[in-house]
């Protein structure tokens, strides 16, 4: 009698074999062409895998710079790099570089910039520019002993990192202070050293993390050899050392204001006072309703992120920090505020922006470097002001549309180009379609129908 090889049958299932073949060792050691070839064998049609090289840099040296930013690279992923001109911020006119894929964002920023150019421009000030780092550890001492020990600990860790901090101090940064916190809600023996840093014109992540890790090593030495400690107080285990991306002490405020009577909306039949009233209501709704607040803040981040990306800053850090800030009182709220006081319209935005204009990608990425050149090589605080103005402008433009014409009119006009691209429209087809849709509602379906007609004709 023959036995049925049940398990074998399962193993020889062709789908499973394909899946096993897709598992790979040593992918990181392949060069880029080998990686594309491998993708072409296992995941993509071969010609599509080869076409990933479409946006390769024109020479190996420039390509290598990009490849070295990350691991396992197979291609470049280009994004549009645009510029929003006419931004008057603190009396200086900027053309703000923006990297973003969403149609209408740069157009909206440019339009808001122009609107405020004739109304005094944007104003901005850095409220505070301090960053934080945390060293978490377990310690066998009593929480009430912290006050007596902190000074000595502080002196020791500072002395040990003198060389690390000297250069940053010469640029106006360094360690500004520290506190020792007990975290009984985590565990009775859980503590945190919260360290305040100034990082001058750099974002400072590497600096902060290097200093904190050195603090961690010194903390362990301190527990071993500080003569003032009891046996229990020598029990110490460092858990982790890392900067905090929550930066409520690295905040910029941007604002605009205008007589309400001058708040007319070009091209729209709306009374200036009515517009200001509806606009304020829209801002107030976002302050109270989290569902609206998230969308409202997304609009602000359209402007902020585009400048963050263009200047080679860390958009994940900025996003995380801004949303934490938006929920600072326990409820997620819109980040901007509007007031109508006497006859004046006031609109402002405060947000945490931990930025750098030196070091990291800002220097290495040729486009980030070009963006900083366009901005006139600002320091970190000037960039915070410009970026906050871009966020406020974006928010203004979105709300101006929302409370007047609705958002889709402008958005679909810009989006028409994307729809046409998805149908591989020729320049002539583009021209005809643009003409056809003047004054009409643009939709994907409508464009397809119209293009079908044109193509049949
Ligand atoms: C779209 O990217 C952004 C908006 O939704 C922002 C807003 O609703 O305020 C238009």
Short mmCIF file of C-alpha atoms and ligand atoms in Angstrom, two decimals:
data_model
loop_
_atom_site.label_atom_id
_atom_site.label_comp_id
_atom_site.label_asym_id
_atom_site.label_seq_id
_atom_site.Cartn_x
_atom_site.Cartn_y
_atom_site.Cartn_z
CA UNK A 1 0.00 0.00 0.00
CA UNK A 2 1.38 3.46 -0.94
CA UNK A 3 1.25 6.22 1.59
CA UNK A 4 0.02 9.64 0.44
CA UNK A 5 2.88 12.19 0.93
CA UNK A 6 0.56 14.89 2.22
CA UNK A 7 3.25 17.22 3.48
CA UNK A 8 5.35 16.83 0.36
CA UNK A 9 2.36 17.72 -1.77
CA UNK A 10 2.00 20.90 0.19
CA UNK A 11 5.69 21.72 -0.24
CA UNK A 12 5.65 21.30 -3.98
CA UNK A 13 2.70 23.64 -4.39
CA UNK A 14 4.00 26.04 -7.11
CA UNK A 15 2.64 29.11 -5.34
CA UNK A 16 4.64 28.22 -2.22
CA UNK A 17 7.78 27.63 -4.27
CA UNK A 18 7.46 31.04 -5.85
CA UNK A 19 7.06 32.55 -2.47
CA UNK A 20 10.16 30.76 -1.17
CA UNK A 21 12.15 31.99 -4.14
CA UNK A 22 11.26 35.53 -3.21
CA UNK A 23 13.14 35.22 0.07
CA UNK A 24 16.67 36.46 -0.23
CA UNK A 25 19.91 36.64 1.68
CA UNK A 26 22.56 39.20 0.86
CA UNK A 27 20.23 41.67 -0.89
CA UNK A 28 22.13 44.56 0.69
CA UNK A 29 25.39 43.28 -0.80
CA UNK A 30 24.04 43.38 -4.38
CA UNK A 31 24.75 46.46 -6.44
CA UNK A 32 21.81 48.47 -7.70
CA UNK A 33 21.68 46.76 -11.09
CA UNK A 34 21.66 43.35 -9.50
CA UNK A 35 18.85 44.44 -7.19
CA UNK A 36 16.76 45.66 -10.11
CA UNK A 37 17.46 42.44 -11.97
CA UNK A 38 16.40 40.46 -8.90
CA UNK A 39 13.15 42.48 -8.67
CA UNK A 40 12.63 41.77 -12.37
CA UNK A 41 12.94 38.05 -11.70
CA UNK A 42 10.67 37.90 -8.68
CA UNK A 43 8.32 40.88 -8.45
CA UNK A 44 8.13 42.94 -11.66
CA UNK A 45 8.19 42.40 -15.39
CA UNK A 46 11.87 42.62 -16.39
CA UNK A 47 11.43 45.75 -18.50
CA UNK A 48 9.61 47.52 -15.66
CA UNK A 49 12.39 46.60 -13.24
CA UNK A 50 14.97 47.99 -15.65
CA UNK A 51 12.89 51.15 -16.13
CA UNK A 52 13.30 51.93 -12.42
CA UNK A 53 16.56 53.49 -13.54
CA UNK A 54 14.66 56.16 -15.45
CA UNK A 55 15.46 58.85 -12.90
CA UNK A 56 19.06 57.91 -12.18
CA UNK A 57 21.37 60.88 -11.68
CA UNK A 58 23.39 61.79 -14.77
CA UNK A 59 26.69 60.64 -13.29
CA UNK A 60 27.88 58.04 -10.80
CA UNK A 61 29.28 60.54 -8.33
CA UNK A 62 25.96 62.33 -7.89
CA UNK A 63 24.07 59.03 -7.83
CA UNK A 64 26.35 57.71 -5.13
CA UNK A 65 25.54 60.68 -2.90
CA UNK A 66 21.85 59.76 -3.07
CA UNK A 67 22.44 56.04 -2.70
CA UNK A 68 24.41 56.58 0.46
CA UNK A 69 21.49 58.25 2.24
CA UNK A 70 19.72 54.94 2.65
CA UNK A 71 20.03 51.18 2.27
CA UNK A 72 18.97 48.72 -0.44
CA UNK A 73 18.32 51.51 -2.92
CA UNK A 74 17.10 50.48 -6.35
CA UNK A 75 16.13 53.85 -7.83
CA UNK A 76 15.49 57.53 -7.22
CA UNK A 77 11.96 58.70 -6.47
CA UNK A 78 11.58 62.22 -7.83
CA UNK A 79 9.12 64.78 -6.51
CA UNK A 80 8.30 68.20 -7.93
CA UNK A 81 10.47 70.98 -6.51
CA UNK A 82 8.47 74.21 -6.80
CA UNK A 83 8.85 77.75 -5.55
CA UNK A 84 6.21 80.02 -4.01
CA UNK A 85 7.37 83.61 -4.62
CA UNK A 86 6.26 86.91 -3.05
CA UNK A 87 6.44 85.75 0.56
CA UNK A 88 7.02 88.83 2.68
CA UNK A 89 8.18 87.55 6.10
CA UNK A 90 9.42 90.03 8.70
CA UNK A 91 9.96 92.61 5.97
CA UNK A 92 12.06 90.35 3.70
CA UNK A 93 10.79 88.89 0.43
CA UNK A 94 11.36 85.17 -0.05
CA UNK A 95 10.73 82.70 -2.84
CA UNK A 96 9.97 79.64 -0.74
CA UNK A 97 11.10 76.27 -2.14
CA UNK A 98 8.49 73.55 -1.73
CA UNK A 99 8.73 69.85 -2.51
CA UNK A 100 5.28 68.32 -2.75
CA UNK A 101 3.32 66.03 -5.06
CA UNK A 102 -0.17 67.37 -4.29
CA UNK A 103 -1.54 69.70 -6.95
CA UNK A 104 -2.75 73.12 -5.75
CA UNK A 105 -0.48 73.37 -2.70
CA UNK A 106 2.22 75.56 -4.26
CA UNK A 107 -0.42 77.53 -6.18
CA UNK A 108 -2.35 78.11 -2.94
CA UNK A 109 0.78 79.19 -1.05
CA UNK A 110 1.73 81.59 -3.85
CA UNK A 111 -1.76 83.03 -3.94
CA UNK A 112 -1.86 83.53 -0.15
CA UNK A 113 1.63 85.07 -0.25
CA UNK A 114 0.44 87.61 -2.81
CA UNK A 115 -2.73 88.34 -0.86
CA UNK A 116 -0.72 89.20 2.25
CA UNK A 117 2.04 91.00 0.33
CA UNK A 118 -0.33 93.92 -0.14
CA UNK A 119 -1.53 93.71 3.48
CA UNK A 120 1.78 93.99 5.35
CA UNK A 121 3.06 90.44 4.84
CA UNK A 122 3.73 87.76 7.44
CA UNK A 123 5.31 88.33 10.81
CA UNK A 124 7.05 85.63 12.78
CA UNK A 125 9.06 85.22 15.96
CA UNK A 126 10.83 82.32 17.59
CA UNK A 127 9.28 81.89 21.03
CA UNK A 128 11.89 79.37 22.24
CA UNK A 129 14.51 77.16 20.58
CA UNK A 130 15.37 74.48 23.08
CA UNK A 131 15.49 70.74 22.43
CA UNK A 132 15.20 67.82 24.81
CA UNK A 133 16.89 64.49 25.33
CA UNK A 134 16.05 61.66 27.70
CA UNK A 135 18.12 59.08 29.48
CA UNK A 136 15.99 56.36 31.08
CA UNK A 137 17.38 54.12 33.81
CA UNK A 138 16.48 51.90 36.73
CA UNK A 139 17.93 52.91 40.09
CA UNK A 140 17.77 51.31 43.53
CA UNK A 141 17.79 54.56 45.58
CA UNK A 142 14.91 56.44 47.16
CA UNK A 143 13.25 59.16 45.02
CA UNK A 144 13.74 61.77 47.76
CA UNK A 145 17.56 61.39 47.52
CA UNK A 146 17.57 62.87 44.01
CA UNK A 147 17.84 66.51 45.12
CA UNK A 148 20.97 65.79 47.19
CA UNK A 149 22.69 63.83 44.39
CA UNK A 150 21.74 65.71 41.24
CA UNK A 151 24.39 68.45 41.43
CA UNK A 152 27.25 66.00 41.71
CA UNK A 153 25.84 63.81 38.97
CA UNK A 154 25.34 66.82 36.76
CA UNK A 155 28.94 68.02 37.27
CA UNK A 156 30.30 64.57 36.47
CA UNK A 157 28.36 63.97 33.26
CA UNK A 158 29.13 67.46 32.04
CA UNK A 159 32.85 67.06 32.75
CA UNK A 160 32.91 63.75 30.91
CA UNK A 161 31.35 65.24 27.75
CA UNK A 162 33.31 68.50 27.72
CA UNK A 163 35.08 67.63 24.48
CA UNK A 164 31.84 66.57 22.83
CA UNK A 165 30.05 69.78 23.73
CA UNK A 166 32.89 72.31 23.25
CA UNK A 167 32.26 72.90 19.52
CA UNK A 168 28.52 73.22 19.98
CA UNK A 169 29.12 75.70 22.82
CA UNK A 170 31.32 77.82 20.55
CA UNK A 171 28.33 78.03 18.16
CA UNK A 172 26.01 79.16 20.96
CA UNK A 173 24.53 75.77 21.83
CA UNK A 174 25.31 73.06 24.36
CA UNK A 175 23.69 71.53 27.42
CA UNK A 176 21.37 74.04 29.07
CA UNK A 177 20.37 72.03 32.12
CA UNK A 178 18.89 68.80 33.35
CA UNK A 179 16.36 67.41 35.77
CA UNK A 180 15.99 63.99 37.36
CA UNK A 181 12.50 62.59 37.22
CA UNK A 182 10.92 59.62 38.91
CA UNK A 183 8.52 57.55 36.76
CA UNK A 184 6.64 55.39 39.31
CA UNK A 185 3.80 54.95 36.79
CA UNK A 186 6.26 52.83 34.74
CA UNK A 187 8.01 51.08 37.65
CA UNK A 188 8.93 52.06 41.20
CA UNK A 189 12.66 52.11 40.26
CA UNK A 190 12.27 53.83 36.89
CA UNK A 191 13.89 57.25 36.40
CA UNK A 192 14.65 59.70 33.65
CA UNK A 193 17.33 62.31 33.20
CA UNK A 194 15.68 65.01 31.10
CA UNK A 195 18.35 67.13 29.45
CA UNK A 196 17.78 70.50 27.77
CA UNK A 197 19.92 71.36 24.76
CA UNK A 198 20.64 74.28 22.49
CA UNK A 199 21.79 73.10 19.08
CA UNK A 200 22.37 76.44 17.27
CA UNK A 201 21.72 76.04 13.52
CA UNK A 202 21.75 72.26 13.48
CA UNK A 203 18.77 70.05 14.15
CA UNK A 204 21.08 68.43 16.65
CA UNK A 205 19.86 64.82 16.70
CA UNK A 206 23.34 63.32 16.40
CA UNK A 207 24.81 65.75 18.89
CA UNK A 208 22.07 65.10 21.45
CA UNK A 209 22.20 61.32 21.05
CA UNK A 210 25.99 61.20 21.31
CA UNK A 211 25.97 63.31 24.47
CA UNK A 212 23.15 61.27 26.02
CA UNK A 213 24.89 57.96 25.37
CA UNK A 214 28.05 59.34 26.97
CA UNK A 215 25.90 60.47 29.93
CA UNK A 216 24.57 56.92 30.19
CA UNK A 217 28.07 55.47 30.45
CA UNK A 218 29.07 58.07 33.04
CA UNK A 219 25.89 57.43 35.02
CA UNK A 220 26.91 53.78 35.40
CA UNK A 221 30.44 54.78 36.49
CA UNK A 222 28.95 57.27 38.96
CA UNK A 223 26.86 54.51 40.53
CA UNK A 224 29.96 52.35 40.87
CA UNK A 225 32.38 54.85 42.37
CA UNK A 226 30.51 57.81 43.91
CA UNK A 227 31.52 57.65 47.62
CA UNK A 228 28.21 59.21 48.80
CA UNK A 229 26.07 56.31 47.61
CA UNK A 230 24.66 53.53 49.74
CA UNK A 231 24.74 49.90 48.59
CA UNK A 232 21.15 50.17 47.26
CA UNK A 233 21.97 53.38 45.42
CA UNK A 234 24.69 51.59 43.48
CA UNK A 235 22.01 49.48 41.76
CA UNK A 236 21.66 51.21 38.42
CA UNK A 237 20.80 50.02 34.93
CA UNK A 238 20.65 52.30 31.91
CA UNK A 239 17.68 51.44 29.69
CA UNK A 240 17.99 53.87 26.77
CA UNK A 241 19.25 57.27 25.69
CA UNK A 242 17.65 59.27 22.88
CA UNK A 243 16.50 62.77 22.00
CA UNK A 244 12.81 63.58 22.34
CA UNK A 245 11.00 64.63 19.19
CA UNK A 246 8.43 66.32 21.41
CA UNK A 247 9.75 69.88 21.22
CA UNK A 248 7.26 72.14 23.00
CA UNK A 249 10.17 74.46 23.83
CA UNK A 250 11.22 74.92 20.23
CA UNK A 251 8.30 76.99 19.03
CA UNK A 252 7.70 79.65 16.41
CA UNK A 253 4.69 81.95 16.07
CA UNK A 254 3.63 83.46 12.75
CA UNK A 255 0.81 85.90 12.20
CA UNK A 256 -0.92 88.21 9.76
CA UNK A 257 -3.38 91.00 10.40
CA UNK A 258 -5.43 93.38 8.35
CA UNK A 259 -8.32 95.82 8.67
CA UNK A 260 -11.44 93.69 8.18
CA UNK A 261 -12.62 96.12 5.52
CA UNK A 262 -9.59 95.10 3.40
CA UNK A 263 -10.38 91.38 3.59
CA UNK A 264 -12.00 91.20 0.17
CA UNK A 265 -11.42 88.00 -1.78
CA UNK A 266 -10.30 88.67 -5.36
CA UNK A 267 -12.52 86.99 -7.94
CA UNK A 268 -15.21 86.08 -5.41
CA UNK A 269 -18.40 87.98 -4.71
CA UNK A 270 -18.22 88.06 -0.93
CA UNK A 271 -18.40 90.93 1.47
CA UNK A 272 -15.06 91.43 3.34
CA UNK A 273 -16.69 91.41 6.80
CA UNK A 274 -18.73 88.34 5.91
CA UNK A 275 -15.63 86.56 4.72
CA UNK A 276 -13.72 87.41 7.93
CA UNK A 277 -16.66 86.17 10.03
CA UNK A 278 -16.96 82.88 8.15
CA UNK A 279 -13.18 82.42 8.21
CA UNK A 280 -13.03 82.87 11.99
CA UNK A 281 -15.83 80.34 12.43
CA UNK A 282 -13.90 77.81 10.35
CA UNK A 283 -10.83 78.30 12.57
CA UNK A 284 -12.94 78.05 15.74
CA UNK A 285 -14.52 74.80 14.54
CA UNK A 286 -11.04 73.29 14.15
CA UNK A 287 -10.14 74.43 17.68
CA UNK A 288 -13.09 72.46 19.08
CA UNK A 289 -13.70 69.45 16.83
CA UNK A 290 -10.86 66.90 16.48
CA UNK A 291 -12.24 65.52 13.19
CA UNK A 292 -12.05 68.94 11.61
CA UNK A 293 -8.81 69.77 13.47
CA UNK A 294 -6.91 66.91 11.86
CA UNK A 295 -7.91 68.05 8.37
CA UNK A 296 -7.24 71.68 9.25
CA UNK A 297 -3.75 70.79 10.51
CA UNK A 298 -3.14 68.58 7.50
CA UNK A 299 -3.64 71.72 5.42
CA UNK A 300 -1.06 73.55 7.56
CA UNK A 301 1.36 70.62 7.18
CA UNK A 302 0.93 70.79 3.39
CA UNK A 303 2.91 74.02 3.57
CA UNK A 304 5.24 73.08 6.42
CA UNK A 305 6.20 69.62 5.13
CA UNK A 306 6.86 70.90 1.62
CA UNK A 307 9.48 73.31 2.99
CA UNK A 308 10.81 70.71 5.43
CA UNK A 309 11.39 68.31 2.52
CA UNK A 310 12.86 70.97 0.25
CA UNK A 311 15.39 71.99 2.89
CA UNK A 312 16.41 68.43 3.77
CA UNK A 313 14.89 68.45 7.25
CA UNK A 314 13.25 65.54 9.08
CA UNK A 315 9.56 65.62 8.15
CA UNK A 316 8.64 62.66 10.39
CA UNK A 317 10.05 64.47 13.41
CA UNK A 318 8.25 67.69 12.53
CA UNK A 319 4.94 65.90 11.92
CA UNK A 320 5.15 63.97 15.20
CA UNK A 321 6.03 67.11 17.15
CA UNK A 322 3.30 69.27 15.60
CA UNK A 323 0.56 66.73 16.27
CA UNK A 324 1.70 66.24 19.86
CA UNK A 325 1.65 70.03 20.25
CA UNK A 326 -1.86 70.16 18.76
CA UNK A 327 -2.99 67.82 21.53
CA UNK A 328 -1.05 69.58 24.32
CA UNK A 329 -4.11 70.11 26.55
CA UNK A 330 -5.40 66.56 26.06
CA UNK A 331 -7.65 67.31 23.11
CA UNK A 332 -6.44 67.43 19.52
CA UNK A 333 -7.03 70.99 18.25
CA UNK A 334 -6.40 73.12 15.17
CA UNK A 335 -3.00 74.79 15.44
CA UNK A 336 -4.08 78.22 14.22
CA UNK A 337 -6.24 80.88 15.85
CA UNK A 338 -8.27 83.76 14.52
CA UNK A 339 -9.53 86.87 16.29
CA UNK A 340 -11.66 89.74 15.07
CA UNK A 341 -10.84 92.60 17.40
CA UNK A 342 -12.48 95.95 16.77
CA UNK A 343 -12.01 96.35 13.03
CA UNK A 344 -9.00 94.09 12.68
CA UNK A 345 -8.61 90.53 11.46
CA UNK A 346 -5.84 88.59 13.28
CA UNK A 347 -4.75 85.15 12.19
CA UNK A 348 -1.87 83.27 13.78
CA UNK A 349 -0.16 79.93 14.04
CA UNK A 350 2.18 78.56 16.71
CA UNK A 351 4.00 75.32 16.14
CA UNK A 352 7.12 73.47 17.22
CA UNK A 353 9.75 73.26 14.48
CA UNK A 354 13.07 71.62 15.36
CA UNK A 355 15.04 72.43 12.23
CA UNK A 356 18.57 72.53 10.99
CA UNK A 357 20.21 74.59 8.28
CA UNK A 358 23.67 73.08 8.72
CA UNK A 359 24.79 69.48 8.83
CA UNK A 360 23.00 66.30 7.79
CA UNK A 361 21.06 66.26 4.57
CA UNK A 362 20.97 70.08 4.40
CA UNK A 363 24.57 69.94 3.25
CA UNK A 364 24.73 66.63 1.44
CA UNK A 365 21.58 66.71 -0.67
CA UNK A 366 22.25 68.95 -3.68
CA UNK A 367 18.61 70.00 -3.93
CA UNK A 368 18.31 70.77 -0.22
CA UNK A 369 21.43 72.86 -0.52
CA UNK A 370 19.92 74.66 -3.53
CA UNK A 371 16.71 75.29 -1.56
CA UNK A 372 18.71 76.87 1.26
CA UNK A 373 20.55 78.99 -1.31
CA UNK A 374 17.19 80.19 -2.70
CA UNK A 375 16.24 81.18 0.85
CA UNK A 376 19.51 83.10 1.26
CA UNK A 377 21.21 80.56 3.57
CA UNK A 378 19.06 81.25 6.65
CA UNK A 379 19.96 80.17 10.17
CA UNK A 380 17.65 77.67 11.88
CA UNK A 381 15.58 80.39 13.57
CA UNK A 382 15.03 82.30 10.33
CA UNK A 383 13.98 79.06 8.64
CA UNK A 384 11.52 78.41 11.48
CA UNK A 385 9.93 81.81 10.72
CA UNK A 386 9.74 81.18 6.97
CA UNK A 387 8.31 77.70 7.44
CA UNK A 388 5.67 78.86 9.89
CA UNK A 389 4.67 81.57 7.40
CA UNK A 390 4.31 78.88 4.71
CA UNK A 391 2.09 76.84 7.05
CA UNK A 392 -0.04 79.85 7.91
CA UNK A 393 -0.33 80.82 4.23
CA UNK A 394 -1.44 77.32 3.33
CA UNK A 395 -4.02 77.31 6.09
CA UNK A 396 -5.26 80.72 5.01
CA UNK A 397 -5.58 79.65 1.37
CA UNK A 398 -7.43 76.42 2.25
CA UNK A 399 -9.92 78.15 4.57
CA UNK A 400 -10.41 81.02 2.12
CA UNK A 401 -11.50 78.51 -0.50
CA UNK A 402 -13.52 76.38 1.91
CA UNK A 403 -15.66 79.27 3.19
CA UNK A 404 -16.15 80.84 -0.24
CA UNK A 405 -16.01 78.83 -3.47
CA UNK A 406 -15.30 75.38 -1.97
CA UNK A 407 -12.03 73.56 -2.41
CA UNK A 408 -12.76 71.46 -5.47
CA UNK A 409 -12.89 74.29 -7.99
CA UNK A 410 -9.21 75.20 -7.68
CA UNK A 411 -8.10 71.70 -6.83
CA UNK A 412 -9.67 69.98 -9.81
CA UNK A 413 -8.36 72.68 -12.13
CA UNK A 414 -4.84 71.75 -11.07
CA UNK A 415 -5.69 68.07 -10.91
CA UNK A 416 -6.85 68.16 -14.54
CA UNK A 417 -3.19 67.93 -15.57
CA UNK A 418 -2.75 64.73 -13.55
CA UNK A 419 -5.89 63.22 -15.04
CA UNK A 420 -4.64 64.11 -18.52
CA UNK A 421 -1.26 62.51 -17.72
CA UNK A 422 -3.00 59.31 -16.63
CA UNK A 423 -4.58 59.14 -20.12
CA UNK A 424 -1.26 59.92 -21.87
CA UNK A 425 -2.84 63.01 -23.41
CA UNK A 426 -0.88 64.71 -26.20
CA UNK A 427 -0.17 68.47 -25.98
CA UNK A 428 -3.02 69.09 -28.44
CA UNK A 429 -5.44 66.93 -26.41
CA UNK A 430 -4.39 68.84 -23.28
CA UNK A 431 -5.07 72.16 -24.95
CA UNK A 432 -8.50 71.07 -26.17
CA UNK A 433 -9.47 69.56 -22.80
CA UNK A 434 -8.36 72.62 -20.85
CA UNK A 435 -10.44 74.82 -23.15
CA UNK A 436 -13.41 72.50 -22.89
CA UNK A 437 -13.42 72.52 -19.08
CA UNK A 438 -13.18 76.29 -18.58
CA UNK A 439 -16.09 77.12 -16.23
CA UNK A 440 -17.12 73.44 -16.00
CA UNK A 441 -16.70 70.92 -13.19
CA UNK A 442 -13.68 68.70 -13.75
CA UNK A 443 -14.04 65.01 -12.96
CA UNK A 444 -12.02 61.95 -13.90
CA UNK A 445 -15.02 60.44 -15.63
CA UNK A 446 -15.83 63.69 -17.48
CA UNK A 447 -12.27 64.03 -18.77
CA UNK A 448 -12.25 60.43 -19.98
CA UNK A 449 -15.51 60.89 -21.86
CA UNK A 450 -14.31 64.11 -23.45
CA UNK A 451 -10.95 62.58 -24.46
CA UNK A 452 -12.76 59.58 -25.98
CA UNK A 453 -14.79 61.98 -28.12
CA UNK A 454 -11.69 63.91 -29.18
CA UNK A 455 -9.85 60.70 -30.01
CA UNK A 456 -12.77 59.31 -32.01
CA UNK A 457 -13.04 62.54 -33.94
C1 LIG B 1 -6.05 69.31 1.40
O1 LIG B 1 -4.77 68.79 1.12
C2 LIG B 1 -6.00 70.20 2.60
C3 LIG B 1 -7.36 70.71 3.06
O2 LIG B 1 -8.25 69.63 3.31
C4 LIG B 1 -7.12 71.49 4.33
C5 LIG B 1 -8.36 71.96 5.04
O3 LIG B 1 -9.43 71.33 4.88
O4 LIG B 1 -8.24 72.93 5.80
C6 LIG B 1 -8.00 71.57 2.01
#
